[in-house]
Amino acid sequence: MRAVEVTGTIDRQGHLLLDQPFDVDISSRVRVIVLFSEPTENTEIDPDDTPNEEVKASLKRAFQQAKSGRRIPLAQMWDRIDD
């Protein structure tokens, strides 16, 4: 048996709709394991999930700084990466 991980949606009728078609020329029955998140009251916020607007603003600031010659020396670039 071969395993392939894909994403999809289960509609209200219980049909599984895959986001992308398989790139395999096989037509046969399959075994499906469905993993889904249960709604909880204490849904954790991903610390790496920075809002798009904040990322765009940061990129614009960095681009303007680079254009004006204000650059961080390469030796200092990773100093605060783990903060």
PDB file of N, CA and C in Angstrom:
ATOM      1  N   MET A   1       0.850  -1.172   0.000  1.00  0.00           N
ATOM      2  CA  MET A   1       0.000   0.000   0.000  1.00  0.00           C
ATOM      3  C   MET A   1       0.898   1.238   0.000  1.00  0.00           C
ATOM      4  N   ARG A   2       0.512   2.244  -0.738  1.00  0.00           N
ATOM      5  CA  ARG A   2       1.270   3.490  -0.858  1.00  0.00           C
ATOM      6  C   ARG A   2       0.452   4.623  -0.240  1.00  0.00           C
ATOM      7  N   ALA A   3       1.125   5.543   0.462  1.00  0.00           N
ATOM      8  CA  ALA A   3       0.431   6.666   1.097  1.00  0.00           C
ATOM      9  C   ALA A   3       0.765   7.957   0.370  1.00  0.00           C
ATOM     10  N   VAL A   4      -0.252   8.786   0.171  1.00  0.00           N
ATOM     11  CA  VAL A   4      -0.088  10.100  -0.442  1.00  0.00           C
ATOM     12  C   VAL A   4      -0.879  11.083   0.412  1.00  0.00           C
ATOM     13  N   GLU A   5      -0.241  12.198   0.788  1.00  0.00           N
ATOM     14  CA  GLU A   5      -0.941  13.202   1.591  1.00  0.00           C
ATOM     15  C   GLU A   5      -1.453  14.308   0.681  1.00  0.00           C
ATOM     16  N   VAL A   6      -2.747  14.587   0.779  1.00  0.00           N
ATOM     17  CA  VAL A   6      -3.372  15.656  -0.003  1.00  0.00           C
ATOM     18  C   VAL A   6      -4.338  16.412   0.906  1.00  0.00           C
ATOM     19  N   THR A   7      -4.784  17.561   0.444  1.00  0.00           N
ATOM     20  CA  THR A   7      -5.780  18.314   1.200  1.00  0.00           C
ATOM     21  C   THR A   7      -7.072  18.371   0.400  1.00  0.00           C
ATOM     22  N   GLY A   8      -8.140  18.611   1.095  1.00  0.00           N
ATOM     23  CA  GLY A   8      -9.428  18.691   0.425  1.00  0.00           C
ATOM     24  C   GLY A   8     -10.495  19.165   1.393  1.00  0.00           C
ATOM     25  N   THR A   9     -11.725  19.036   0.954  1.00  0.00           N
ATOM     26  CA  THR A   9     -12.868  19.492   1.731  1.00  0.00           C
ATOM     27  C   THR A   9     -13.933  18.410   1.710  1.00  0.00           C
ATOM     28  N   ILE A  10     -14.629  18.261   2.816  1.00  0.00           N
ATOM     29  CA  ILE A  10     -15.778  17.360   2.850  1.00  0.00           C
ATOM     30  C   ILE A  10     -17.017  18.233   2.805  1.00  0.00           C
ATOM     31  N   ASP A  11     -17.861  18.018   1.790  1.00  0.00           N
ATOM     32  CA  ASP A  11     -19.057  18.853   1.657  1.00  0.00           C
ATOM     33  C   ASP A  11     -20.173  18.339   2.562  1.00  0.00           C
ATOM     34  N   ARG A  12     -21.312  19.026   2.544  1.00  0.00           N
ATOM     35  CA  ARG A  12     -22.426  18.683   3.440  1.00  0.00           C
ATOM     36  C   ARG A  12     -23.033  17.312   3.144  1.00  0.00           C
ATOM     37  N   GLN A  13     -22.808  16.807   1.952  1.00  0.00           N
ATOM     38  CA  GLN A  13     -23.309  15.477   1.603  1.00  0.00           C
ATOM     39  C   GLN A  13     -22.302  14.382   1.966  1.00  0.00           C
ATOM     40  N   GLY A  14     -21.136  14.773   2.511  1.00  0.00           N
ATOM     41  CA  GLY A  14     -20.133  13.795   2.905  1.00  0.00           C
ATOM     42  C   GLY A  14     -19.165  13.421   1.800  1.00  0.00           C
ATOM     43  N   HIS A  15     -19.212  14.125   0.678  1.00  0.00           N
ATOM     44  CA  HIS A  15     -18.296  13.838  -0.426  1.00  0.00           C
ATOM     45  C   HIS A  15     -16.948  14.501  -0.175  1.00  0.00           C
ATOM     46  N   LEU A  16     -15.882  13.785  -0.461  1.00  0.00           N
ATOM     47  CA  LEU A  16     -14.530  14.312  -0.313  1.00  0.00           C
ATOM     48  C   LEU A  16     -14.111  14.961  -1.625  1.00  0.00           C
ATOM     49  N   LEU A  17     -13.797  16.250  -1.575  1.00  0.00           N
ATOM     50  CA  LEU A  17     -13.380  17.000  -2.761  1.00  0.00           C
ATOM     51  C   LEU A  17     -11.916  17.377  -2.588  1.00  0.00           C
ATOM     52  N   LEU A  18     -11.035  16.835  -3.429  1.00  0.00           N
ATOM     53  CA  LEU A  18      -9.607  17.107  -3.319  1.00  0.00           C
ATOM     54  C   LEU A  18      -9.272  18.460  -3.925  1.00  0.00           C
ATOM     55  N   ASP A  19      -8.306  19.161  -3.306  1.00  0.00           N
ATOM     56  CA  ASP A  19      -7.879  20.466  -3.811  1.00  0.00           C
ATOM     57  C   ASP A  19      -7.160  20.347  -5.155  1.00  0.00           C
ATOM     58  N   GLN A  20      -6.407  19.287  -5.348  1.00  0.00           N
ATOM     59  CA  GLN A  20      -5.661  19.062  -6.588  1.00  0.00           C
ATOM     60  C   GLN A  20      -5.859  17.614  -7.024  1.00  0.00           C
ATOM     61  N   PRO A  21      -5.896  17.351  -8.330  1.00  0.00           N
ATOM     62  CA  PRO A  21      -6.002  15.960  -8.782  1.00  0.00           C
ATOM     63  C   PRO A  21      -4.680  15.224  -8.550  1.00  0.00           C
ATOM     64  N   PHE A  22      -4.756  13.915  -8.427  1.00  0.00           N
ATOM     65  CA  PHE A  22      -3.551  13.098  -8.297  1.00  0.00           C
ATOM     66  C   PHE A  22      -2.815  13.068  -9.617  1.00  0.00           C
ATOM     67  N   ASP A  23      -1.501  13.013  -9.531  1.00  0.00           N
ATOM     68  CA  ASP A  23      -0.680  12.890 -10.735  1.00  0.00           C
ATOM     69  C   ASP A  23      -0.286  11.427 -10.910  1.00  0.00           C
ATOM     70  N   VAL A  24      -1.283  10.544 -10.804  1.00  0.00           N
ATOM     71  CA  VAL A  24      -1.053   9.108 -10.884  1.00  0.00           C
ATOM     72  C   VAL A  24      -2.096   8.513 -11.820  1.00  0.00           C
ATOM     73  N   ASP A  25      -1.658   7.622 -12.682  1.00  0.00           N
ATOM     74  CA  ASP A  25      -2.576   6.996 -13.641  1.00  0.00           C
ATOM     75  C   ASP A  25      -3.097   5.678 -13.071  1.00  0.00           C
ATOM     76  N   ILE A  26      -3.866   5.779 -11.993  1.00  0.00           N
ATOM     77  CA  ILE A  26      -4.412   4.596 -11.336  1.00  0.00           C
ATOM     78  C   ILE A  26      -5.885   4.846 -11.045  1.00  0.00           C
ATOM     79  N   SER A  27      -6.688   3.855 -11.316  1.00  0.00           N
ATOM     80  CA  SER A  27      -8.105   3.946 -10.995  1.00  0.00           C
ATOM     81  C   SER A  27      -8.446   2.728 -10.148  1.00  0.00           C
ATOM     82  N   SER A  28      -8.582   2.939  -8.853  1.00  0.00           N
ATOM     83  CA  SER A  28      -8.892   1.823  -7.963  1.00  0.00           C
ATOM     84  C   SER A  28      -9.512   2.359  -6.680  1.00  0.00           C
ATOM     85  N   ARG A  29      -9.983   1.440  -5.861  1.00  0.00           N
ATOM     86  CA  ARG A  29     -10.509   1.839  -4.560  1.00  0.00           C
ATOM     87  C   ARG A  29      -9.349   2.258  -3.682  1.00  0.00           C
ATOM     88  N   VAL A  30      -9.622   3.173  -2.754  1.00  0.00           N
ATOM     89  CA  VAL A  30      -8.587   3.670  -1.856  1.00  0.00           C
ATOM     90  C   VAL A  30      -9.084   3.631  -0.423  1.00  0.00           C
ATOM     91  N   ARG A  31      -8.153   3.704   0.498  1.00  0.00           N
ATOM     92  CA  ARG A  31      -8.469   3.831   1.911  1.00  0.00           C
ATOM     93  C   ARG A  31      -8.209   5.273   2.297  1.00  0.00           C
ATOM     94  N   VAL A  32      -9.127   5.912   2.986  1.00  0.00           N
ATOM     95  CA  VAL A  32      -9.007   7.329   3.320  1.00  0.00           C
ATOM     96  C   VAL A  32      -9.029   7.499   4.837  1.00  0.00           C
ATOM     97  N   ILE A  33      -8.059   8.266   5.335  1.00  0.00           N
ATOM     98  CA  ILE A  33      -8.040   8.661   6.742  1.00  0.00           C
ATOM     99  C   ILE A  33      -8.250  10.166   6.749  1.00  0.00           C
ATOM    100  N   VAL A  34      -9.276  10.638   7.424  1.00  0.00           N
ATOM    101  CA  VAL A  34      -9.591  12.068   7.438  1.00  0.00           C
ATOM    102  C   VAL A  34      -9.150  12.661   8.772  1.00  0.00           C
ATOM    103  N   LEU A  35      -8.329  13.702   8.701  1.00  0.00           N
ATOM    104  CA  LEU A  35      -7.879  14.423   9.892  1.00  0.00           C
ATOM    105  C   LEU A  35      -8.500  15.807   9.858  1.00  0.00           C
ATOM    106  N   PHE A  36      -9.141  16.204  10.929  1.00  0.00           N
ATOM    107  CA  PHE A  36      -9.734  17.534  10.964  1.00  0.00           C
ATOM    108  C   PHE A  36      -9.563  18.120  12.354  1.00  0.00           C
ATOM    109  N   SER A  37      -9.544  19.428  12.420  1.00  0.00           N
ATOM    110  CA  SER A  37      -9.418  20.121  13.700  1.00  0.00           C
ATOM    111  C   SER A  37     -10.790  20.250  14.326  1.00  0.00           C
ATOM    112  N   GLU A  38     -10.856  19.935  15.603  1.00  0.00           N
ATOM    113  CA  GLU A  38     -12.110  20.116  16.319  1.00  0.00           C
ATOM    114  C   GLU A  38     -12.163  21.539  16.851  1.00  0.00           C
ATOM    115  N   PRO A  39     -13.308  22.188  16.739  1.00  0.00           N
ATOM    116  CA  PRO A  39     -13.407  23.547  17.283  1.00  0.00           C
ATOM    117  C   PRO A  39     -13.259  23.514  18.800  1.00  0.00           C
ATOM    118  N   THR A  40     -12.416  24.406  19.312  1.00  0.00           N
ATOM    119  CA  THR A  40     -12.221  24.485  20.759  1.00  0.00           C
ATOM    120  C   THR A  40     -12.341  25.933  21.206  1.00  0.00           C
ATOM    121  N   GLU A  41     -12.573  26.106  22.481  1.00  0.00           N
ATOM    122  CA  GLU A  41     -12.666  27.457  23.028  1.00  0.00           C
ATOM    123  C   GLU A  41     -11.292  28.101  23.114  1.00  0.00           C
ATOM    124  N   ASN A  42     -10.268  27.296  23.339  1.00  0.00           N
ATOM    125  CA  ASN A  42      -8.912  27.813  23.515  1.00  0.00           C
ATOM    126  C   ASN A  42      -8.071  27.555  22.268  1.00  0.00           C
ATOM    127  N   THR A  43      -8.539  28.020  21.143  1.00  0.00           N
ATOM    128  CA  THR A  43      -7.791  27.833  19.910  1.00  0.00           C
ATOM    129  C   THR A  43      -6.478  28.597  20.016  1.00  0.00           C
ATOM    130  N   GLU A  44      -5.368  27.861  19.823  1.00  0.00           N
ATOM    131  CA  GLU A  44      -4.058  28.494  19.940  1.00  0.00           C
ATOM    132  C   GLU A  44      -3.781  29.366  18.726  1.00  0.00           C
ATOM    133  N   ILE A  45      -3.117  30.484  18.968  1.00  0.00           N
ATOM    134  CA  ILE A  45      -2.712  31.369  17.887  1.00  0.00           C
ATOM    135  C   ILE A  45      -1.288  31.002  17.508  1.00  0.00           C
ATOM    136  N   ASP A  46      -1.050  30.785  16.230  1.00  0.00           N
ATOM    137  CA  ASP A  46       0.280  30.448  15.737  1.00  0.00           C
ATOM    138  C   ASP A  46       1.176  31.672  15.864  1.00  0.00           C
ATOM    139  N   PRO A  47       2.279  31.572  16.627  1.00  0.00           N
ATOM    140  CA  PRO A  47       3.145  32.749  16.798  1.00  0.00           C
ATOM    141  C   PRO A  47       3.813  33.193  15.499  1.00  0.00           C
ATOM    142  N   ASP A  48       3.881  32.314  14.512  1.00  0.00           N
ATOM    143  CA  ASP A  48       4.487  32.665  13.228  1.00  0.00           C
ATOM    144  C   ASP A  48       3.458  33.160  12.224  1.00  0.00           C
ATOM    145  N   ASP A  49       2.214  33.284  12.636  1.00  0.00           N
ATOM    146  CA  ASP A  49       1.146  33.687  11.724  1.00  0.00           C
ATOM    147  C   ASP A  49       0.975  35.206  11.770  1.00  0.00           C
ATOM    148  N   THR A  50       1.983  35.916  11.255  1.00  0.00           N
ATOM    149  CA  THR A  50       1.952  37.373  11.233  1.00  0.00           C
ATOM    150  C   THR A  50       0.956  37.838  10.176  1.00  0.00           C
ATOM    151  N   PRO A  51       0.099  38.791  10.501  1.00  0.00           N
ATOM    152  CA  PRO A  51      -0.876  39.286   9.519  1.00  0.00           C
ATOM    153  C   PRO A  51      -0.188  39.826   8.260  1.00  0.00           C
ATOM    154  N   ASN A  52      -0.822  39.617   7.112  1.00  0.00           N
ATOM    155  CA  ASN A  52      -0.257  40.036   5.822  1.00  0.00           C
ATOM    156  C   ASN A  52       0.072  41.520   5.782  1.00  0.00           C
ATOM    157  N   GLU A  53      -0.795  42.351   6.337  1.00  0.00           N
ATOM    158  CA  GLU A  53      -0.554  43.794   6.300  1.00  0.00           C
ATOM    159  C   GLU A  53       0.718  44.163   7.060  1.00  0.00           C
ATOM    160  N   GLU A  54       0.951  43.482   8.169  1.00  0.00           N
ATOM    161  CA  GLU A  54       2.165  43.749   8.952  1.00  0.00           C
ATOM    162  C   GLU A  54       3.415  43.317   8.181  1.00  0.00           C
ATOM    163  N   VAL A  55       3.342  42.184   7.511  1.00  0.00           N
ATOM    164  CA  VAL A  55       4.470  41.707   6.700  1.00  0.00           C
ATOM    165  C   VAL A  55       4.747  42.676   5.558  1.00  0.00           C
ATOM    166  N   LYS A  56       3.684  43.126   4.876  1.00  0.00           N
ATOM    167  CA  LYS A  56       3.855  44.067   3.758  1.00  0.00           C
ATOM    168  C   LYS A  56       4.486  45.373   4.230  1.00  0.00           C
ATOM    169  N   ALA A  57       4.029  45.883   5.368  1.00  0.00           N
ATOM    170  CA  ALA A  57       4.579  47.135   5.899  1.00  0.00           C
ATOM    171  C   ALA A  57       6.055  46.972   6.244  1.00  0.00           C
ATOM    172  N   SER A  58       6.410  45.846   6.823  1.00  0.00           N
ATOM    173  CA  SER A  58       7.805  45.585   7.174  1.00  0.00           C
ATOM    174  C   SER A  58       8.674  45.494   5.926  1.00  0.00           C
ATOM    175  N   LEU A  59       8.174  44.841   4.890  1.00  0.00           N
ATOM    176  CA  LEU A  59       8.928  44.732   3.634  1.00  0.00           C
ATOM    177  C   LEU A  59       9.111  46.094   2.980  1.00  0.00           C
ATOM    178  N   LYS A  60       8.066  46.932   3.026  1.00  0.00           N
ATOM    179  CA  LYS A  60       8.183  48.277   2.449  1.00  0.00           C
ATOM    180  C   LYS A  60       9.235  49.094   3.191  1.00  0.00           C
ATOM    181  N   ARG A  61       9.214  49.016   4.549  1.00  0.00           N
ATOM    182  CA  ARG A  61      10.218  49.738   5.338  1.00  0.00           C
ATOM    183  C   ARG A  61      11.622  49.254   5.003  1.00  0.00           C
ATOM    184  N   ALA A  62      11.808  47.952   4.927  1.00  0.00           N
ATOM    185  CA  ALA A  62      13.125  47.388   4.635  1.00  0.00           C
ATOM    186  C   ALA A  62      13.597  47.796   3.246  1.00  0.00           C
ATOM    187  N   PHE A  63      12.685  47.813   2.288  1.00  0.00           N
ATOM    188  CA  PHE A  63      13.045  48.206   0.925  1.00  0.00           C
ATOM    189  C   PHE A  63      13.463  49.673   0.878  1.00  0.00           C
ATOM    190  N   GLN A  64      12.713  50.530   1.558  1.00  0.00           N
ATOM    191  CA  GLN A  64      13.059  51.953   1.604  1.00  0.00           C
ATOM    192  C   GLN A  64      14.414  52.162   2.284  1.00  0.00           C
ATOM    193  N   GLN A  65      14.664  51.424   3.356  1.00  0.00           N
ATOM    194  CA  GLN A  65      15.951  51.532   4.042  1.00  0.00           C
ATOM    195  C   GLN A  65      17.091  51.077   3.134  1.00  0.00           C
ATOM    196  N   ALA A  66      16.890  50.004   2.407  1.00  0.00           N
ATOM    197  CA  ALA A  66      17.925  49.505   1.500  1.00  0.00           C
ATOM    198  C   ALA A  66      18.191  50.509   0.385  1.00  0.00           C
ATOM    199  N   LYS A  67      17.117  51.113  -0.151  1.00  0.00           N
ATOM    200  CA  LYS A  67      17.286  52.102  -1.224  1.00  0.00           C
ATOM    201  C   LYS A  67      18.041  53.333  -0.734  1.00  0.00           C
ATOM    202  N   SER A  68      17.858  53.701   0.531  1.00  0.00           N
ATOM    203  CA  SER A  68      18.517  54.898   1.057  1.00  0.00           C
ATOM    204  C   SER A  68      19.909  54.596   1.617  1.00  0.00           C
ATOM    205  N   GLY A  69      20.346  53.355   1.498  1.00  0.00           N
ATOM    206  CA  GLY A  69      21.692  53.001   1.942  1.00  0.00           C
ATOM    207  C   GLY A  69      21.793  52.553   3.381  1.00  0.00           C
ATOM    208  N   ARG A  70      20.674  52.512   4.091  1.00  0.00           N
ATOM    209  CA  ARG A  70      20.692  52.055   5.486  1.00  0.00           C
ATOM    210  C   ARG A  70      20.547  50.540   5.489  1.00  0.00           C
ATOM    211  N   ARG A  71      21.665  49.865   5.612  1.00  0.00           N
ATOM    212  CA  ARG A  71      21.671  48.403   5.565  1.00  0.00           C
ATOM    213  C   ARG A  71      22.289  47.845   6.840  1.00  0.00           C
ATOM    214  N   ILE A  72      21.912  46.632   7.191  1.00  0.00           N
ATOM    215  CA  ILE A  72      22.491  45.945   8.340  1.00  0.00           C
ATOM    216  C   ILE A  72      23.696  45.162   7.838  1.00  0.00           C
ATOM    217  N   PRO A  73      24.852  45.299   8.491  1.00  0.00           N
ATOM    218  CA  PRO A  73      26.006  44.495   8.089  1.00  0.00           C
ATOM    219  C   PRO A  73      25.689  43.005   8.210  1.00  0.00           C
ATOM    220  N   LEU A  74      26.186  42.223   7.286  1.00  0.00           N
ATOM    221  CA  LEU A  74      25.897  40.792   7.248  1.00  0.00           C
ATOM    222  C   LEU A  74      26.251  40.111   8.569  1.00  0.00           C
ATOM    223  N   ALA A  75      27.328  40.528   9.199  1.00  0.00           N
ATOM    224  CA  ALA A  75      27.753  39.917  10.460  1.00  0.00           C
ATOM    225  C   ALA A  75      26.711  40.105  11.567  1.00  0.00           C
ATOM    226  N   GLN A  76      25.892  41.152  11.495  1.00  0.00           N
ATOM    227  CA  GLN A  76      24.889  41.430  12.526  1.00  0.00           C
ATOM    228  C   GLN A  76      23.488  40.947  12.147  1.00  0.00           C
ATOM    229  N   MET A  77      23.336  40.464  10.939  1.00  0.00           N
ATOM    230  CA  MET A  77      22.002  40.153  10.429  1.00  0.00           C
ATOM    231  C   MET A  77      21.254  39.118  11.269  1.00  0.00           C
ATOM    232  N   TRP A  78      21.942  38.116  11.811  1.00  0.00           N
ATOM    233  CA  TRP A  78      21.264  37.035  12.524  1.00  0.00           C
ATOM    234  C   TRP A  78      21.366  37.174  14.037  1.00  0.00           C
ATOM    235  N   ASP A  79      21.850  38.312  14.551  1.00  0.00           N
ATOM    236  CA  ASP A  79      22.046  38.476  15.991  1.00  0.00           C
ATOM    237  C   ASP A  79      20.775  38.255  16.807  1.00  0.00           C
ATOM    238  N   ARG A  80      19.634  38.760  16.363  1.00  0.00           N
ATOM    239  CA  ARG A  80      18.397  38.684  17.158  1.00  0.00           C
ATOM    240  C   ARG A  80      17.396  37.683  16.598  1.00  0.00           C
ATOM    241  N   ILE A  81      17.853  36.717  15.815  1.00  0.00           N
ATOM    242  CA  ILE A  81      16.926  35.797  15.149  1.00  0.00           C
ATOM    243  C   ILE A  81      16.145  34.934  16.146  1.00  0.00           C
ATOM    244  N   ASP A  82      16.709  34.617  17.294  1.00  0.00           N
ATOM    245  CA  ASP A  82      16.026  33.753  18.263  1.00  0.00           C
ATOM    246  C   ASP A  82      15.246  34.512  19.319  1.00  0.00           C
ATOM    247  N   ASP A  83      15.180  35.832  19.231  1.00  0.00           N
ATOM    248  CA  ASP A  83      14.451  36.634  20.224  1.00  0.00           C
ATOM    249  C   ASP A  83      12.961  36.494  20.060  1.00  0.00           C
TER     250      ASP A  83
END
